[in-house]
């Protein structure tokens, strides 16, 4: 992954994590990574480890809370949960993302607006 | 908000690194375990399941590094490493570390101590509730007629106070008061006390309550009412044995009855350095001092004014109010005068007169201790330079391995800051102790007759901040240059020989030695001059007979004597004193020799308008005989002169200055529009200042109008009369009068005490400076020689004589010393004028001090150069050549 694409990945990854937590409720890092991969239809092929720095950043910003708990198959794991600020952030970022993609899409559409 | 929160948590992450590290490892392990479980469930063999999980996770160490970077600040982590590394290094070189730390501790300690004292006097607010909201209002004027002063020039009149009180909305309360009215508390044993005349708002503005009874009410402050007084807790205990029924008792101050309405809260001793013991409403000014009319005099400086700011007001808004009041005062002031009112936070030294004096003295002392700090910095910088040279290899290796120069400088600076921090902390503790000891020492050595002073400086946040800033500055001052020097060209050094001298480092070291020598010479010379001055003060002949002369003093004015009663009293007192066995003569004097009672007044030469301000004293005819002042020409005062008050006696140098080449006995001086002929010329004597005979001085007869202000000088054979006998002789005339008896020789102490104090302090500082400078010179030369062992070896191998090489080393070592001495002499010559008052006639460029002290320093430096140079020569030349 080049530096530019890494930045985009970091930005979108945060939104994907938040959205995942909004949809599925509290979940551990492995679960989140797994879910993101599945949702993307296995088209997004990245290392699971990269999710942790992103989770830490979200935790520092107060969008998620982390707590140690026990998984379905009785393994100890750190569970992440969306905070109230996190919920607002999902909405905000979703809106922004939609606006951005709409603008970019217009630029890319051939002949449009010319 | 979010970035701040994230930043704080990262900061937290920096502090709890080990916990975070554990959590991260746990979380990653848990992640892998979950993944392995899934893979096994999907049918993989355990080993393969693990391999796949690890592959999918990515490069674990790289992710950990990313995670760590995110978790904490890289810079903080590096700082932790640097600090740990620095501590390890400091532990490894205990001698160096101890030397550096002790040096810094002493230098910072002395500095912090002085600052603590200055801070307490000039920066801290008064120790009353909400003292930081108090503002001192000061008066100043330009042009117009001279304004009379009964106190200090920056004080206000009663009318000005009233105007100000009504027109300064920034203040919730304003009070004016006149501290230090010497008064006599009547009773079985009359005693002298300090009384304060205060406006009604005094206690409210200062927020001081009464421990017993009450403070002033508006009814206490009506003119013509019953005079009342609030006394201090100290006076209540010492003079009234803490009588619980003191309230409503009538006491006697300066022969007037005052009703005690309350006792002020314990610990309150007024707003000044001296204890104030009784507080009287300002409207009863006449009762306290009958001869002065201050209350109704609208143009006289006599009230110290303090305002309390409203909660929503600032000093700036108070100043805006005061500007308007000042404009109004200017409009009603005598023609040509422009009035200004100033405002500044109230401190112990609140008035500009006191503050500027204190700051001048303080600045001189701070300059001296800062010089010591400078020497200390130069010393440690030198030590660091030498050490950096020894670490050249380490630094070269680190640079070669890719460490940035900035990173290395940061590491080296961390080391010096660590040293500074340890030394500074120790210094701060030393400072707290030294400042207390210093004040105790100074107060214990006050000359006799000076009222007890309340002053207990304590360190506060300002002092802590000062010490911290000083420590940091110190660390950077001694650390930066060596750090830059050590990392410059170190790469080169790695390849070349590591024992040759580097010219850059040597130049820097030479410069440091020059600075050290120059600075310590300034301190040494100043101390030398002061010590010579002290010796002079102790051995000087004041030109008057002080032995066997006693001063009998009492305050007739305060005791309410009328003009005629005073004349009668003084005549009887003289008769009674003269009748005592052993008494040779008794003389009246307004200003006692070598006291602070000499006034200056405006004279003029007949027929001219030019004002001459000359110091004077009113004396009786016997004065010159009593204190042994020889009459050179003419005669002393006669009874007729005393009665008419129209004669004058001048000193020789006064006559020379006023009437050069003419007969002084044919001259006269004009005072108060009256022509007063010169009847006598007396020898030059040191009556107003010790060590100074040539300042103009005139004597006026102690006439009938000034009898209430006269003191008695009693000359007797040494030991012939006791103080008790003198006191009783006068007290028998009026048992209600507080009579004090002192020896005239005690007045010499008044002059010696400050110079003793100062020269003791200067000597301590100079000694510290000398030790530091000598170790500096020694260290530098020793280091330079050790770096040039190879060169010495070659020179010797080529046939140089030991003597030549020794001479070369010493010459090179001494060069910066000589330059430093030259600078030091020039520097001292420029500043020594400052303490000319402490030298008692000694020239501030006293040749003896200016030759002896630098010579002594040069000798020390020579020894400091010789010892290490000598040591280097003992090394076998061939062995030094073979080591490379």
Coordinates of C-alpha atoms in Angstrom, one line a residue, chain A residues 10 28-31 33-34 37 44-57 59-65 68 71 73 75-78 80 85, chain B residues 2-3 5-7 9-10 20 22-24 26-28 30-39 41 53 55-59 63 66-68 70-72:
Chain A
X10 CA -7.0 5.1 7.5
X28 CA -13.8 -7.3 19.6
X29 CA -11.0 -6.2 17.1
X30 CA -10.9 -9.6 15.3
X31 CA -14.7 -9.5 14.9
X33 CA -11.8 -6.9 11.0
X34 CA -13.6 -10.0 10.0
X37 CA -13.7 -8.0 5.1
X44 CA -10.8 -5.6 0.6
X45 CA -7.8 -7.6 1.4
X46 CA -5.8 -6.0 4.2
X47 CA -3.9 -7.1 7.2
X48 CA -6.1 -7.5 10.3
X49 CA -3.4 -5.9 12.5
X50 CA -3.9 -2.4 10.9
X51 CA -7.2 -2.1 12.6
X52 CA -5.7 -1.7 16.1
X53 CA -3.9 1.7 15.7
X54 CA -7.2 2.9 14.2
X55 CA -9.2 1.6 17.1
X56 CA -6.8 3.2 19.5
X57 CA -7.2 6.6 17.8
X59 CA -10.7 5.4 21.7
X60 CA -8.5 8.4 22.3
X61 CA -11.0 10.6 20.5
X62 CA -13.8 9.2 22.7
X63 CA -15.9 7.7 19.9
X64 CA -15.5 4.2 21.2
X65 CA -15.0 2.6 24.7
X68 CA -12.2 -6.6 28.5
X71 CA -16.3 -13.9 23.5
X73 CA -16.5 -19.3 22.4
X75 CA -12.1 -16.5 24.9
X76 CA -11.0 -13.4 26.7
X77 CA -11.0 -10.4 24.3
X78 CA -11.2 -6.6 24.4
X80 CA -15.2 -2.1 21.6
X85 CA -20.3 10.9 20.6
Chain B
X2 CA -11.7 16.0 20.4
X3 CA -8.1 16.7 19.5
X5 CA -8.9 14.9 24.5
X6 CA -6.9 12.6 22.3
X7 CA -3.8 14.7 23.1
X9 CA -4.8 10.6 26.5
X10 CA -1.7 10.3 24.4
X20 CA -0.1 0.0 27.7
X22 CA 1.1 -5.2 28.3
X23 CA -2.4 -4.5 27.2
X24 CA -1.4 -4.3 23.6
X26 CA -2.7 -9.2 25.5
X27 CA -5.1 -7.8 22.9
X28 CA -3.0 -9.0 20.0
X30 CA -6.4 -12.6 22.1
X31 CA -7.0 -11.6 18.5
X32 CA -4.7 -14.4 17.2
X33 CA -6.4 -16.9 19.5
X34 CA -9.9 -16.0 18.1
X35 CA -8.6 -16.3 14.6
X36 CA -6.9 -19.6 15.3
X37 CA -10.1 -21.0 16.8
X38 CA -12.0 -20.0 13.7
X39 CA -9.4 -21.5 11.4
X41 CA -13.2 -24.8 13.3
X53 CA -3.7 -16.3 11.5
X55 CA 0.0 -14.1 8.1
X56 CA -3.4 -12.4 8.0
X57 CA -2.5 -10.2 11.0
X58 CA 0.5 -8.6 9.2
X59 CA 3.9 -7.6 10.4
X63 CA 2.0 -2.7 13.8
X66 CA 2.5 2.1 14.7
X67 CA 0.3 1.4 17.8
X68 CA 3.0 2.8 20.1
X70 CA -0.3 6.5 18.2
X71 CA -0.5 5.7 21.9
X72 CA 2.1 8.2 23.0

